[in-house]
XYZ file of C-alpha atoms in Angstrom:
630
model
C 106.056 44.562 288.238
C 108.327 42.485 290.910
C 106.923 45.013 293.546
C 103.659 44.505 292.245
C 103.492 40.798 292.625
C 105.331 41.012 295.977
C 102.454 42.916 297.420
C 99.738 40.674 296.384
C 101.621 37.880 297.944
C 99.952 39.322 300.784
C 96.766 37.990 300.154
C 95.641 34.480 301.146
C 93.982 34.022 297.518
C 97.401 34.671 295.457
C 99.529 32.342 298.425
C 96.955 29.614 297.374
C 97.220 30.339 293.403
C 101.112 30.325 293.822
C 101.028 26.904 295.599
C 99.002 25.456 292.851
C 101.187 27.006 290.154
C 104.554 25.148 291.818
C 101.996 22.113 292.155
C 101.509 22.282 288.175
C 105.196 22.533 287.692
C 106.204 20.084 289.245
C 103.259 17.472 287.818
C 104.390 18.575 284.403
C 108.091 18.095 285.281
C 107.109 14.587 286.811
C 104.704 14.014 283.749
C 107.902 14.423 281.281
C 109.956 12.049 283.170
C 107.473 8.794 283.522
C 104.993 9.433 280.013
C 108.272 10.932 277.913
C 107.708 14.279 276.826
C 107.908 14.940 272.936
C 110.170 17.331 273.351
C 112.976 15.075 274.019
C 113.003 12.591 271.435
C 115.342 12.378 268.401
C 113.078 13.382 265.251
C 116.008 12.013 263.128
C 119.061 10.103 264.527
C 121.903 8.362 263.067
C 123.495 5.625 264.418
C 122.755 6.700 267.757
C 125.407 9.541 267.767
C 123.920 12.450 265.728
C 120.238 12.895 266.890
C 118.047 16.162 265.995
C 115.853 16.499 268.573
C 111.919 17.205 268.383
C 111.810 20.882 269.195
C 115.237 20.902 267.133
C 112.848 20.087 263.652
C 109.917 21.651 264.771
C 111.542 24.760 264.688
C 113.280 23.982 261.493
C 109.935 23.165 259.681
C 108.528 26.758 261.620
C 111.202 28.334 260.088
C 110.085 26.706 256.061
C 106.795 27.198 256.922
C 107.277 30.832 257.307
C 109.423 31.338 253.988
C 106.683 30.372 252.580
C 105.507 33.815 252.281
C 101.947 32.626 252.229
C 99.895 31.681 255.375
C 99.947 28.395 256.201
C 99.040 26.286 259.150
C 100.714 23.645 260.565
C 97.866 21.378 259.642
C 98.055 22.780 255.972
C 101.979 22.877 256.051
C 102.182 19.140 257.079
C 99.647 17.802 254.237
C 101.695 19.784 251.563
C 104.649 17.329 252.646
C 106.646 20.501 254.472
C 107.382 18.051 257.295
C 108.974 15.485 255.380
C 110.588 17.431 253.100
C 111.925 19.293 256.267
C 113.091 15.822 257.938
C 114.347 14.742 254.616
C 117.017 17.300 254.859
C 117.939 17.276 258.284
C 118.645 13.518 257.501
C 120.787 14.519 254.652
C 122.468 16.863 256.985
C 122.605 14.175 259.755
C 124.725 11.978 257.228
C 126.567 14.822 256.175
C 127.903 15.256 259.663
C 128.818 11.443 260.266
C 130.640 11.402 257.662
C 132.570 14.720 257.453
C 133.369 13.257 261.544
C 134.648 10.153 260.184
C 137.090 11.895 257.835
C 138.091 14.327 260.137
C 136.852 17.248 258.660
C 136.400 20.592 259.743
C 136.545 24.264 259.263
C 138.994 26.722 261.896
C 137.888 29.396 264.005
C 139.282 31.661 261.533
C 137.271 30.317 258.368
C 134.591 31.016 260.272
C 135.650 34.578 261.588
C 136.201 35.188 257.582
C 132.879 33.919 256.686
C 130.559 36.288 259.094
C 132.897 39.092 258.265
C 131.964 38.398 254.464
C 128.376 38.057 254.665
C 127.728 40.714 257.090
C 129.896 44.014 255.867
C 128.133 47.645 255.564
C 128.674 49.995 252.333
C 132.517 50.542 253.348
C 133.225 47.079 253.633
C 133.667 46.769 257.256
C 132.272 44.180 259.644
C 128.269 45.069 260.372
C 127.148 43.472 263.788
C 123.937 45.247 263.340
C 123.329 43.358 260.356
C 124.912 39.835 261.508
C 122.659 40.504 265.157
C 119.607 41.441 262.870
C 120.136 38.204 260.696
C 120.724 35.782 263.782
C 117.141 37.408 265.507
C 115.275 36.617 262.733
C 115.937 33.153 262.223
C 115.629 33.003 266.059
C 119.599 31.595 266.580
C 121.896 32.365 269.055
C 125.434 33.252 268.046
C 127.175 29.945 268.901
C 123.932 28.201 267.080
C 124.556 30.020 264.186
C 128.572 29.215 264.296
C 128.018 25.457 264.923
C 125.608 25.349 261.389
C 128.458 27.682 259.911
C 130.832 25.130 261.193
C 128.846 22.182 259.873
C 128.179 23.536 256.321
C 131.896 24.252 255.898
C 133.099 20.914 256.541
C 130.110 19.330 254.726
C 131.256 21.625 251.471
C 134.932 20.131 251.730
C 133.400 16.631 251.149
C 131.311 17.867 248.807
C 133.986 19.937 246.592
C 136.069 16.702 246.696
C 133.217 14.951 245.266
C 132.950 17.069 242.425
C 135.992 17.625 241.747
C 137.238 16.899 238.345
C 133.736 15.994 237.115
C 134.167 18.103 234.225
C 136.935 15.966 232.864
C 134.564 12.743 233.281
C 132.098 14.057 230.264
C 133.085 12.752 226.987
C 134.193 15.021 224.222
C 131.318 13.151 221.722
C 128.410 14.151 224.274
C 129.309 17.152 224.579
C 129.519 18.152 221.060
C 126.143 16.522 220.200
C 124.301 18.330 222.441
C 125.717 21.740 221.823
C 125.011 21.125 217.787
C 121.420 20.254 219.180
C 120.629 23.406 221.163
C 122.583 25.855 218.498
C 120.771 24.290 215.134
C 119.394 27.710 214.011
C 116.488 27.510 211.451
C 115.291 30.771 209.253
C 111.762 30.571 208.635
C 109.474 33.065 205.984
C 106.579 33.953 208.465
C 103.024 36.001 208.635
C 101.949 37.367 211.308
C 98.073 38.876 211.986
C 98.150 41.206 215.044
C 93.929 40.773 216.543
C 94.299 45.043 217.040
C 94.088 45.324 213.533
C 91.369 43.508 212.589
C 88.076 44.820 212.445
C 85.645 44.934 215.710
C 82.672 42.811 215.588
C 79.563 44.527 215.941
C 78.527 44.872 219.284
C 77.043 41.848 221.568
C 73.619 41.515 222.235
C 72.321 41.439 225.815
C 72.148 37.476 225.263
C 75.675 36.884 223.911
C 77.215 39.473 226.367
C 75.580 37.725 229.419
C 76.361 34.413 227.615
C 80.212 35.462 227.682
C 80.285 36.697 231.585
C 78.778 33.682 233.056
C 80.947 31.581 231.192
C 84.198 33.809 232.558
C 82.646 35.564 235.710
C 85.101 33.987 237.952
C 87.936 36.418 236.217
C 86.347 39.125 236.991
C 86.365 38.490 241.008
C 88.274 41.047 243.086
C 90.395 40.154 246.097
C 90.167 40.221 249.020
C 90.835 44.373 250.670
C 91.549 45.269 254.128
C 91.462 48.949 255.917
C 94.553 49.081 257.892
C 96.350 51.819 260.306
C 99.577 50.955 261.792
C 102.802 52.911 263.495
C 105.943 52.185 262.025
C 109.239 53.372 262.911
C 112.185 53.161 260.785
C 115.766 53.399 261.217
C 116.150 55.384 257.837
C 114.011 57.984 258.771
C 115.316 58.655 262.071
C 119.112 58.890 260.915
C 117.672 61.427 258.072
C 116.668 63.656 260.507
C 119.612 63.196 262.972
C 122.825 65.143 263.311
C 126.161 64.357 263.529
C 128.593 66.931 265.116
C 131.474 67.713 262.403
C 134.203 67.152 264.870
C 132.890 63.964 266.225
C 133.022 62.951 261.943
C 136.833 64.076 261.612
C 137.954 62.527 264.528
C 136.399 58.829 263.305
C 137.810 59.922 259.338
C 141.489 60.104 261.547
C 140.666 57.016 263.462
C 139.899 55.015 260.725
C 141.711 56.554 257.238
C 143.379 53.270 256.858
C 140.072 51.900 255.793
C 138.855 54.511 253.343
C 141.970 54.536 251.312
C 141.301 53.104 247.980
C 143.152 50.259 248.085
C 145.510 48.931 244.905
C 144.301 45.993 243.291
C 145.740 44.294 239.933
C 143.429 41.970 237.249
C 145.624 38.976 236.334
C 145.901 35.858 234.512
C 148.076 33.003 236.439
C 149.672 30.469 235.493
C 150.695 27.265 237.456
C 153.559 25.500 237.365
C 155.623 22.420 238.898
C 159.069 23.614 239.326
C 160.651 26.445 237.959
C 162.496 24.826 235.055
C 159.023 24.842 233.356
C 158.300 28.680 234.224
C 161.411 29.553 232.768
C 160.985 28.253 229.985
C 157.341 29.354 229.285
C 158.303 32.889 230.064
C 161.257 32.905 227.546
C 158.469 31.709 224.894
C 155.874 34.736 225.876
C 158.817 37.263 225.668
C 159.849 36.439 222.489
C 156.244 37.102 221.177
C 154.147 33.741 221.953
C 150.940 34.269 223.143
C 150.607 33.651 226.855
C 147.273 31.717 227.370
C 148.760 29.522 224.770
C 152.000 28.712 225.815
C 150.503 27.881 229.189
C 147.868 26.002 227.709
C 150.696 23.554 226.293
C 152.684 23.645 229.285
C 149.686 23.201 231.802
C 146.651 21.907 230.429
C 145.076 24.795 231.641
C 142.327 26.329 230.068
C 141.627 30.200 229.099
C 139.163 30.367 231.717
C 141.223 28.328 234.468
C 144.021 30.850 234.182
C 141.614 34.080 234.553
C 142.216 34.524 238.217
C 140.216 38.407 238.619
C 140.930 41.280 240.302
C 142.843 40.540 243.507
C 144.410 42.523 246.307
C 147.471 41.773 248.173
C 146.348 39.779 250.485
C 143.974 37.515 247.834
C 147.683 36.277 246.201
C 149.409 33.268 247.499
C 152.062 33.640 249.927
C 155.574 35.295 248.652
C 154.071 36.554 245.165
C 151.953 39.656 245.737
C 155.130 41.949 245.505
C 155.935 40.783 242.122
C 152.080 40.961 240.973
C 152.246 44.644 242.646
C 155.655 46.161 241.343
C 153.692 46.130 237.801
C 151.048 48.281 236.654
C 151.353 48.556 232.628
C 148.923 46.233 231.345
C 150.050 42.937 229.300
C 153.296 42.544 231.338
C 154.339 39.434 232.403
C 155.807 38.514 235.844
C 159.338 36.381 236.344
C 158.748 33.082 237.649
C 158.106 33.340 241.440
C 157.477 31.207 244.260
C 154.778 30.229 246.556
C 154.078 27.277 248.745
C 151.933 25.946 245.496
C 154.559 25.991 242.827
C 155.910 28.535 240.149
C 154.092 31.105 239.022
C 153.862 33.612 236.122
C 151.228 36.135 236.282
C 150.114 38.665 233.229
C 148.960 41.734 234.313
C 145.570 42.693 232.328
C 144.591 45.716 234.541
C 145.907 47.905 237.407
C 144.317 49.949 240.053
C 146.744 52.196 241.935
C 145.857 52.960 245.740
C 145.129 56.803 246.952
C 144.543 58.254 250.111
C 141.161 59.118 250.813
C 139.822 62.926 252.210
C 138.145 63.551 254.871
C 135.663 65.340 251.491
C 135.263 62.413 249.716
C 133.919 60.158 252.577
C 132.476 62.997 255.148
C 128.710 62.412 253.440
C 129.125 58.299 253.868
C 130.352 58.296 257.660
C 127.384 60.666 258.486
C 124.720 58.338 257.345
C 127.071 55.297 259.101
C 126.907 56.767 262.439
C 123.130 58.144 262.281
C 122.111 54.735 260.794
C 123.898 52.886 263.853
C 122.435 55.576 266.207
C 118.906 54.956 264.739
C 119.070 51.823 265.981
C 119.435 52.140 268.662
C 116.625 54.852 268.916
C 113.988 52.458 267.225
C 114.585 49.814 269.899
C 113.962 52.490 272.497
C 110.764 53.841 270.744
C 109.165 50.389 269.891
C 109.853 49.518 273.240
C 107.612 52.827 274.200
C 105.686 52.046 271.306
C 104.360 48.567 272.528
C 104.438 49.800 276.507
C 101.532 52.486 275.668
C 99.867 49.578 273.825
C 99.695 47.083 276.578
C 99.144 50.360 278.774
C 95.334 50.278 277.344
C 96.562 53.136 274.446
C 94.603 52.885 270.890
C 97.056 53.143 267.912
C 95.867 57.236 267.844
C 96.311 57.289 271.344
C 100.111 56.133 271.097
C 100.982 57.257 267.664
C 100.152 60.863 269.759
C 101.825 60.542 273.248
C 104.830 59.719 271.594
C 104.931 62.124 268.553
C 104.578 59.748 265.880
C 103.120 59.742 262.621
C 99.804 57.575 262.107
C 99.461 55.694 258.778
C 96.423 54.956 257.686
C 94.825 53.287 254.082
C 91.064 52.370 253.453
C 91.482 49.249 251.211
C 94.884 47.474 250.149
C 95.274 43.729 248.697
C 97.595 41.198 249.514
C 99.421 41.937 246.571
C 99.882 46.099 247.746
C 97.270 46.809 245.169
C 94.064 49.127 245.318
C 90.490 49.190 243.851
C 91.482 52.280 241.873
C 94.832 49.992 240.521
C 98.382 50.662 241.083
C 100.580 49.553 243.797
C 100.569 51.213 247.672
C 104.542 52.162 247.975
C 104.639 53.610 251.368
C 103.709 50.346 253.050
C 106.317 49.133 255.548
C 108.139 46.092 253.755
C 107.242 42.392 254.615
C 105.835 40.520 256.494
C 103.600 43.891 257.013
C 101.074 42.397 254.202
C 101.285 39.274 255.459
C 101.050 40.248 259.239
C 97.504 42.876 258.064
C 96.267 39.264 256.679
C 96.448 37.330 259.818
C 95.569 39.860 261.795
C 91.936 39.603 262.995
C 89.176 42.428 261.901
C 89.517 44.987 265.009
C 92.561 43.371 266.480
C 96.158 44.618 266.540
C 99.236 42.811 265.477
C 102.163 42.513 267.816
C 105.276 44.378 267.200
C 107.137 42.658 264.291
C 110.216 43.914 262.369
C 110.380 43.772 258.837
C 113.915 42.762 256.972
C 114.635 46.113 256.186
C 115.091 46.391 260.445
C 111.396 48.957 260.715
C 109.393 47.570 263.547
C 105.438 48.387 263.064
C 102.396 47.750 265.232
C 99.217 47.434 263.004
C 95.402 47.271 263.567
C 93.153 46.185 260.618
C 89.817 48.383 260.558
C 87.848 46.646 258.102
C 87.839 43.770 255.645
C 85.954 43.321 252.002
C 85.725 39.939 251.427
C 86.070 39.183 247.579
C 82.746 39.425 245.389
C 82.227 38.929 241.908
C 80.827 42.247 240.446
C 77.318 42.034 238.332
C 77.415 42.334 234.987
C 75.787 46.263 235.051
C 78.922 47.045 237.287
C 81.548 45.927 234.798
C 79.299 46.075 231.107
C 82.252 48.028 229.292
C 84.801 45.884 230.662
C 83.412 42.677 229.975
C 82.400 44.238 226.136
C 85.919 44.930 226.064
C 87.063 41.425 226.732
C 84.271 40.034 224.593
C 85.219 42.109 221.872
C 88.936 41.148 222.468
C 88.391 37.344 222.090
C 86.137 37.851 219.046
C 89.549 39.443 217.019
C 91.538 36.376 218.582
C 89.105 34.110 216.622
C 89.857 36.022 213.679
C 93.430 36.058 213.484
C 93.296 32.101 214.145
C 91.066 32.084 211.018
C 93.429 33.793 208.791
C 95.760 31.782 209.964
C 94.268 28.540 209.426
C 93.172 29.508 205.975
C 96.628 30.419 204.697
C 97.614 27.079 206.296
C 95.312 25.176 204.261
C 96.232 27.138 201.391
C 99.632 26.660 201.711
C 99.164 22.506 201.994
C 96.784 22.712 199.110
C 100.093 23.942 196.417
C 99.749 28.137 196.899
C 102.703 30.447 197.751
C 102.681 31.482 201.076
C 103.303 34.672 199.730
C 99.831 34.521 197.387
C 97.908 32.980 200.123
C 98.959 36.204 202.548
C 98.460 38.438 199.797
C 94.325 37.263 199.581
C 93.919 38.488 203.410
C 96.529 41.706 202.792
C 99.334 40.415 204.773
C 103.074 40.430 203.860
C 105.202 37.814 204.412
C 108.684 38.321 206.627
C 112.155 36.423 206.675
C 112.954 35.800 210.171
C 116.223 35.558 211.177
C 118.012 32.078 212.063
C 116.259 31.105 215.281
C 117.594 28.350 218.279
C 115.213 26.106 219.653
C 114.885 28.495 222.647
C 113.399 31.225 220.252
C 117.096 33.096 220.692
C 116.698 35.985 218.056
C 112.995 35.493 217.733
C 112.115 39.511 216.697
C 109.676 40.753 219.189
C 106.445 40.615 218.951
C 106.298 37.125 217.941
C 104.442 34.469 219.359
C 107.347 32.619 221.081
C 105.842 29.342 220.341
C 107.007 30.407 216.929
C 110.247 28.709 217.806
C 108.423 24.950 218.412
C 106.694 24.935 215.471
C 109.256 25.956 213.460
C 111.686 23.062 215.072
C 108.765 20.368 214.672
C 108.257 21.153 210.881
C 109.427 20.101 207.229
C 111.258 22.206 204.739
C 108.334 23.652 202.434
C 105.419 23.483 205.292
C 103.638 25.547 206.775
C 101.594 25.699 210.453
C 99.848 28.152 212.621
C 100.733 29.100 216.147
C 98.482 31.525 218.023
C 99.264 33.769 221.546
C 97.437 36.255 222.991
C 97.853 39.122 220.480
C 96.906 37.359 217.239
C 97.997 34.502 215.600
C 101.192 33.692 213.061
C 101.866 31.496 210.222
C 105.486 30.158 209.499
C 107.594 27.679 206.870
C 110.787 26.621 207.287
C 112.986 28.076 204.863
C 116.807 26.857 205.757
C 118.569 24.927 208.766
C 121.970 25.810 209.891
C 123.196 22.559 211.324
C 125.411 23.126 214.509
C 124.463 27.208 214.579
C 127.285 28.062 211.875
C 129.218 31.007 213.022
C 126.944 32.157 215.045
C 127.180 29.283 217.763
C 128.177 29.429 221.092
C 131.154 27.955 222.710
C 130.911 24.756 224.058
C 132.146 25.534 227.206
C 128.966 26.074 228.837
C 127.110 22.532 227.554
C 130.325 21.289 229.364
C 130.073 22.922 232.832
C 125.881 22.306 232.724
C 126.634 18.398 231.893
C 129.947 18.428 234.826
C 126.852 19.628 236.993
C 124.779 17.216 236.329
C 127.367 14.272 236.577
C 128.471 16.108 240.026
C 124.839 15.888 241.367
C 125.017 12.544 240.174
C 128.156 11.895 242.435
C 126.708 13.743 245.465
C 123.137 11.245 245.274
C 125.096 8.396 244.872
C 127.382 9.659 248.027
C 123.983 10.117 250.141
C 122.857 6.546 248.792
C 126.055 4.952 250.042
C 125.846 7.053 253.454
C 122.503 5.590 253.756
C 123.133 2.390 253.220
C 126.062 2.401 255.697
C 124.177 3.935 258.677
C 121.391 3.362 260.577
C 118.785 5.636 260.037
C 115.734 6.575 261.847
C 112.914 8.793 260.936
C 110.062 9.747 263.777
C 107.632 12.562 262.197
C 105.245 11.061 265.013
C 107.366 13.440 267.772
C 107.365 16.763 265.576
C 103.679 16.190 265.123
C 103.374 15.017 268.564
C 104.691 17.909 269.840
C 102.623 20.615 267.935
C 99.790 18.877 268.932
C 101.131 19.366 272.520
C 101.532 22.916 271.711
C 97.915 23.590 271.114
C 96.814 22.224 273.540
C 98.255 24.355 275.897
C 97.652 27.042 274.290
């Protein structure tokens, strides 16, 4: 290409086109420096020190705008409040980061080292930089982008966590309490229920009534929108498939890394924290004589059962100085002698122990063969989409390429947004998203460019033909429509039956005589919660409103789309009885809400203490620049 443009640089026509080119560069150049480009401006800023640029949020609101998962234009995305909701939370962020400065907070080079090699690990728990590289393309961040918002959001979670902290303890005992005896009151309730399949089937519509019925509902019966696609996809999973691995290349990686496959001891413990070892002692002399241990500590400590569950750990998941204690044991129930970290005295119960083993080159030959011809797939899918989209822009049609360079076309007459087909049932062999969504933006005739779905296949698609959505006539679709007719005719009936035993019921008769005259029986439900917990299936679950808004000795109808029901409240079980949850959960749910609480008053105060300024006029300014470029 260089050599290319190097020869036409020959010709008097391309010298002049090159001298206007640096003439346009430098006008737009100048341009930016006396009108202000909007490019440069601070879409947010906070007291003049922590600015996000333009281009900063208009690639943060790109980046919403495509999670959307539906398409959306700018235009559309703005009017649905996307921009503001985007510049709402890189204000919140802005604040965050003045005040996590102000306090000095931060996170090490090593909290972050420990937080990529978290997120990003393969199936034997090593680091995966195909995986982390793959991530940081597709949100379209560099790697010290990525580790500044890493950075950010770790210091911005210490301020937060010290918000929160202790927020639990702030909820009264009282609340509490009545709330979780108002969520488990359990009610039992004598029922009927009329399932519309058993009911007889109304004699068939006439040609008035049936047309009647589909113009009133003919918008239900429109299809979607279809599209005939072909595309060329290459995958990394079906290249390592097909790949081999030479055996000795395998055992010489098992020897290099055996370390890593050994299954590594770990122990499931209870801890308990204490001040000084005086306290320890004591506690421990208490659980070997017989106490139980979650008590004793609960005395000692305050702590709760759940605070002293501290999981399955490994060595190096134990504080400093107390992982050979944890370690030495492996019988179940044992308790630990005091020992000593830099947090205090410890005594951990053992609950469960995993012993390490060495690992065979056997056991994990199968699991480094698909590592390496995974990682080597890779690297072959970048090479072929590279050939792939070089034959395209060579003047190749998809059969034309898909040929040349030996691989398989994929082609499908009529597929919906949703993966569905005319026929029904759901296409499986599609590439994964945004394939869909790429086929529907994609132009009748026109080819997509090469896009990558999450799953790391890249795919080059062309979309043949489109079938706009139509409403069928009536003689296309008579049985269905009969079907539906039919359907909603039994409905009707069931809510009839229903609303006569109702009435029946208010007017002094048995709700078992009044189900009797129709030929139902009446059931005893179990004791139901509010949220229709132990409502037998099969029920409408609106059962469990009704039943909630009613009197002992009443009776009302509720209907869903497979018949209707009739209940009365037969008994309440104030509180849920024996049956009733622990309260613990009402208690963490209401400590989250008073935390939120805590955060929104900690953004109020930032707010108030800062200046802030808002310009959506530069992120708009700037699209608009965009297009017209374009």
């Amino acid at each position: 290409m260089l050599q290319f443009i190097r020869s036409k640089v020959t010709s008097i026509f391309v010298k002049i086109l090159f001298v206007l080119l640096i003439a346009s560069f430098a006008i737009w150049g100048i341009g930016d420096t006396i009108f202000g480009s909007p490019a440069g401006r601070a879409a947010v800023e906070v007291d003049g020190d922590v600015r996000v640029t333009a281009v900063e949020a208009a690639e943060e609101f790109d980046r919403s705008r495509r999670r959307l998962g539906i398409p959306v234009t700018v235009d559309q995305a703005i009017q649905i409040g996307l921009l503001d909701q985007t510049l709402q939370n890189l204000t919140v962020q802005s604040l965050m980061v003045v005040a996590t400065n102000r306090l000095g907070l931060s996170a090490s080079d090593d909290q972050i080292v420990q937080l990529i090699h978290q997120q990003f690990r393969d199936s034997l728990g090593q680091f995966d930089r195909t995986a982390y590289q793959t991530f940081l393309a597709s949100n379209g961040w560099t790697e010290s982008e990525f580790v500044s918002r890493a950075r950010r959001d770790l210091a911005r979670n210490q301020l937060l966590g010290a918000v929160a902290t202790g927020s639990a303890k702030t909820v009264p005992d009282s609340i509490v309490k009545t709330l979780h005896d108002y969520r488990e009151e359990r009610r039992i309730a004598a029922a009927v229920r009329i399932d519309a399949a058993t009911l007889p089937a109304p004699d068939a519509p006439d040609e008035a009534t049936l047309s009647a019925y589909y113009e009133e509902n003919k918008q239900d019966y429109e299809t979607p929108e279809y599209r005939g696609i072909s595309w060329i996809a290459v995958s990394p999973q079906s290249l390592a498939e097909s790949m081999e691995i030479p055996e000795d290349e395998l055992r010489t990686l098992f020897e290099e890394r055996r370390e890593s496959f050994n299954t590594r001891g770990s122990r499931t413990v209870d801890q308990a924290l204490f001040p000084d070892e005086a306290e320890a002692r004591t506690a421990f002399e208490r659980i070997q004589a017989g106490e139980d241990f979650a008590a004793v500590a609960e005395e000692i400590t305050g702590m709760t059962a759940a605070e002293l569950d501290f999981g399955e750990v490994s060595r190096g998941d134990l504080p400093e100085g107390t992982a050979d204690a944890v370690f030495a044991v492996t019988e179940p129930g044992t308790v630990t002698e005091p020992v000593e970290s830099p947090f205090g005295w410890h005594l951990f119960r053992i609950r469960g122990a995993e012993v390490s083993a060495p690992a065979t080159f056997a056991d994990v030959r199968d699991e480094l063969r698909r590592e390496i011809a995974l990682e080597r797939a890779y690297d072959e899918v970048f090479e072929r989409s590279n050939a792939l989209e070089d034959a395209l822009a060579g003047g190749s049609t998809l059969e034309e390429a898909a040929q040349s360079l030996n691989i398989p076309l994929n082609q499908i007459p009529f597929v919906a947004r949703d993966g569905s087909q005319p026929a029904g049932g759901i296409v499986a062999t599609l590439p994964g998203e945004p394939f869909l969504k790429t086929a529907f933006e994609t132009e009748t005739g026109r080819q997509s460019v090469l896009t990558e779905t999450r799953a790391g296949t890249y795919f080059i698609l062309r979309v043949d033909g489109v079938e706009p959505p139509r409403i069928p006539e009536l003689g296309q679709i008579r049985p269905r429509v009969i079907a539906d007719w039919t359907t909603e005719q039994r409905l009707e009936q069931a809510e009839d039956i229903a609303d006569a035993i109702v009435s029946a019921v208010s007017d002094g008769t048995p709700l078992s005589e009044a189900a009797a005259e129709h030929g139902l029986e009446v059931e005893r439900l179990p004791a139901i919660t509010r949220r229709g917990q132990a409502l037998p299936s099969g029920w409408p679950p609106a059962v469990a409103g009704a039943l909630f808004e009613q009197k002992a000795g009443g009776a009302s109808a509720v209907s869903s789309d497979q018949g209707a029901a009739v209940i009365s409240l037969v008994d309440v079980i104030e509180g849920g009885g024996d049956m009733a949850a622990p309260q613990d959960q009402v208690r963490r749910e209401l400590a989250g809400a008073v935390s939120n609480d805590l955060i929104e008053l900690l953004l109020a105060d930032l707010e108030t203490r800062h200046e802030v300024t808002v310009n959506p006029g530069a992120v708009r300014q700037l699209f608009t620049v965009s297009e017209g470029l374009q």
